[in-house]
Amino acid sequence: MKKIALLASGSGSNAENIVRYFSGKAGWEFPLIISNTADAYVHQRAKDLQIPSFTFPKNGFENGDVLRLLQEYAIDWIVLAGFLLKVPARLLQAYPGKIINIHPALLPKYGGKGMYGRYVHEAVVAHRETETGITIHYVNENYDEGQIIFQARCEVLPADTPDEVAAKVHDLEYRYFPKVIEKLLNRTE
Ligand code: GRF
């Protein structure tokens, strides 16, 4: 049985998409959703999905509170789905090689502190990129720098607005993130 905690700071559409993808598949559990934002819409999605969700302030991720909750739920893997805090050493040490993240660009470009959500797509458009995409990677002590697991691309047309680019990237996220999780976790115990 794989027990996965989902961490999200905002809307949580990727978190919901992942849970729905695995519903009905034996051997997969998503017993816990954690946010650093009390009014994040991900809590509403968790309620609709009947998954307990919790909010912790930044220091709760650092001081062992979050770690205790993860252990209480016997969590094996942590999936960041729109989680904006840096993962502290305490969690990295407790879950070595078991924390993955999705970034809405083709890392190493357009990554790092402050590069999230629409800021990423605005930068891609401003730099007249002809393509963008998603990167799924292991999490390490720095933003968006862990070993890359998977990337998928989409084209960026000269007339594309950041919102249009965001929509294309979200499509890639919803299509690939659950499949990459399934493949990766089936490959590694
Ligand atoms: C996604 O674009 C994801 O790539 C990035 O944060 C966004 C989260 O969106 N890490 P949502 O909260 O899943 O709707």
mmCIF file of N, CA and C in Angstrom, residues 1-7 15 18-19 22 27-34 46 49-54 69-79 95:
data_model
loop_
_atom_site.group_PDB
_atom_site.id
_atom_site.type_symbol
_atom_site.label_atom_id
_atom_site.label_comp_id
_atom_site.label_asym_id
_atom_site.label_seq_id
_atom_site.Cartn_x
_atom_site.Cartn_y
_atom_site.Cartn_z
ATOM 1 N N MET A 1 0.845 -1.196 0.000
ATOM 2 C CA MET A 1 0.000 0.000 0.000
ATOM 3 C C MET A 1 0.884 1.250 0.000
ATOM 4 N N LYS A 2 0.695 2.116 -0.996
ATOM 5 C CA LYS A 2 1.456 3.371 -1.011
ATOM 6 C C LYS A 2 0.596 4.464 -0.404
ATOM 7 N N LYS A 3 1.129 5.132 0.610
ATOM 8 C CA LYS A 3 0.370 6.208 1.251
ATOM 9 C C LYS A 3 1.059 7.532 0.966
ATOM 10 N N ILE A 4 0.336 8.375 0.266
ATOM 11 C CA ILE A 4 0.918 9.614 -0.234
ATOM 12 C C ILE A 4 0.239 10.826 0.394
ATOM 13 N N ALA A 5 1.052 11.754 0.907
ATOM 14 C CA ALA A 5 0.520 13.031 1.392
ATOM 15 C C ALA A 5 0.664 14.051 0.274
ATOM 16 N N LEU A 6 -0.367 14.854 0.079
ATOM 17 C CA LEU A 6 -0.344 15.914 -0.934
ATOM 18 C C LEU A 6 -0.199 17.245 -0.227
ATOM 19 N N LEU A 7 0.772 18.051 -0.681
ATOM 20 C CA LEU A 7 0.981 19.385 -0.104
ATOM 21 C C LEU A 7 0.645 20.423 -1.169
ATOM 22 N N ALA A 15 -3.794 18.394 -7.081
ATOM 23 C CA ALA A 15 -4.029 17.429 -5.992
ATOM 24 C C ALA A 15 -5.321 16.657 -6.260
ATOM 25 N N ILE A 18 -4.951 14.207 -9.137
ATOM 26 C CA ILE A 18 -4.186 13.005 -8.760
ATOM 27 C C ILE A 18 -5.076 12.034 -7.988
ATOM 28 N N VAL A 19 -5.795 12.545 -7.007
ATOM 29 C CA VAL A 19 -6.660 11.673 -6.188
ATOM 30 C C VAL A 19 -7.690 10.966 -7.070
ATOM 31 N N PHE A 22 -6.289 8.045 -9.180
ATOM 32 C CA PHE A 22 -5.991 6.795 -8.476
ATOM 33 C C PHE A 22 -7.213 6.164 -7.806
ATOM 34 N N GLY A 27 -4.057 -0.351 -3.837
ATOM 35 C CA GLY A 27 -2.668 -0.168 -3.425
ATOM 36 C C GLY A 27 -2.222 1.275 -3.333
ATOM 37 N N TRP A 28 -3.159 2.207 -3.541
ATOM 38 C CA TRP A 28 -2.826 3.636 -3.486
ATOM 39 C C TRP A 28 -3.756 4.341 -2.510
ATOM 40 N N GLU A 29 -3.161 5.072 -1.576
ATOM 41 C CA GLU A 29 -3.980 5.833 -0.627
ATOM 42 C C GLU A 29 -3.493 7.274 -0.554
ATOM 43 N N PHE A 30 -4.457 8.199 -0.503
ATOM 44 C CA PHE A 30 -4.129 9.626 -0.322
ATOM 45 C C PHE A 30 -4.854 10.096 0.928
ATOM 46 N N PRO A 31 -4.303 9.726 2.097
ATOM 47 C CA PRO A 31 -5.055 9.935 3.345
ATOM 48 C C PRO A 31 -4.946 11.328 3.956
ATOM 49 N N LEU A 32 -4.103 12.176 3.304
ATOM 50 C CA LEU A 32 -3.752 13.420 4.003
ATOM 51 C C LEU A 32 -3.404 14.531 3.020
ATOM 52 N N ILE A 33 -4.000 15.691 3.252
ATOM 53 C CA ILE A 33 -3.634 16.887 2.477
ATOM 54 C C ILE A 33 -3.189 17.954 3.461
ATOM 55 N N ILE A 34 -2.057 18.575 3.178
ATOM 56 C CA ILE A 34 -1.502 19.591 4.085
ATOM 57 C C ILE A 34 -1.244 20.875 3.304
ATOM 58 N N ALA A 46 -10.432 19.020 -0.660
ATOM 59 C CA ALA A 46 -10.198 17.886 0.265
ATOM 60 C C ALA A 46 -11.523 17.451 0.891
ATOM 61 N N LEU A 49 -13.532 15.568 -1.452
ATOM 62 C CA LEU A 49 -12.930 14.252 -1.700
ATOM 63 C C LEU A 49 -12.910 13.395 -0.427
ATOM 64 N N GLN A 50 -13.426 13.968 0.664
ATOM 65 C CA GLN A 50 -13.432 13.299 1.984
ATOM 66 C C GLN A 50 -12.020 12.881 2.429
ATOM 67 N N ILE A 51 -11.105 13.805 2.255
ATOM 68 C CA ILE A 51 -9.724 13.599 2.720
ATOM 69 C C ILE A 51 -9.436 14.644 3.792
ATOM 70 N N PRO A 52 -8.922 14.223 4.964
ATOM 71 C CA PRO A 52 -8.588 15.203 5.998
ATOM 72 C C PRO A 52 -7.520 16.177 5.502
ATOM 73 N N SER A 53 -7.738 17.462 5.775
ATOM 74 C CA SER A 53 -6.703 18.434 5.379
ATOM 75 C C SER A 53 -6.368 19.312 6.573
ATOM 76 N N PHE A 54 -5.128 19.719 6.612
ATOM 77 C CA PHE A 54 -4.619 20.485 7.753
ATOM 78 C C PHE A 54 -3.825 21.677 7.253
ATOM 79 N N LEU A 69 2.628 14.537 12.025
ATOM 80 C CA LEU A 69 1.344 14.200 11.367
ATOM 81 C C LEU A 69 1.576 13.205 10.235
ATOM 82 N N LEU A 70 2.630 13.412 9.458
ATOM 83 C CA LEU A 70 2.948 12.486 8.359
ATOM 84 C C LEU A 70 3.190 11.076 8.910
ATOM 85 N N GLN A 71 3.884 10.999 10.014
ATOM 86 C CA GLN A 71 4.183 9.680 10.607
ATOM 87 C C GLN A 71 2.934 9.055 11.217
ATOM 88 N N GLU A 72 2.082 9.894 11.756
ATOM 89 C CA GLU A 72 0.801 9.412 12.321
ATOM 90 C C GLU A 72 -0.023 8.727 11.222
ATOM 91 N N TYR A 73 0.072 9.260 10.013
ATOM 92 C CA TYR A 73 -0.679 8.691 8.883
ATOM 93 C C TYR A 73 0.140 7.670 8.106
ATOM 94 N N ALA A 74 1.297 7.325 8.638
ATOM 95 C CA ALA A 74 2.179 6.313 7.989
ATOM 96 C C ALA A 74 2.441 6.642 6.525
ATOM 97 N N ILE A 75 2.703 7.925 6.272
ATOM 98 C CA ILE A 75 2.941 8.388 4.899
ATOM 99 C C ILE A 75 4.280 7.885 4.381
ATOM 100 N N ASP A 76 4.277 7.355 3.124
ATOM 101 C CA ASP A 76 5.531 6.891 2.506
ATOM 102 C C ASP A 76 6.130 7.945 1.575
ATOM 103 N N TRP A 77 5.271 8.682 0.896
ATOM 104 C CA TRP A 77 5.732 9.645 -0.117
ATOM 105 C C TRP A 77 5.036 10.983 0.084
ATOM 106 N N ILE A 78 5.713 12.034 -0.316
ATOM 107 C CA ILE A 78 5.133 13.370 -0.245
ATOM 108 C C ILE A 78 5.139 13.961 -1.646
ATOM 109 N N VAL A 79 3.977 14.377 -2.105
ATOM 110 C CA VAL A 79 3.876 14.998 -3.437
ATOM 111 C C VAL A 79 3.500 16.462 -3.267
ATOM 112 N N TYR A 95 12.318 11.859 4.676
ATOM 113 C CA TYR A 95 11.779 11.259 3.444
ATOM 114 C C TYR A 95 12.783 11.344 2.293
#
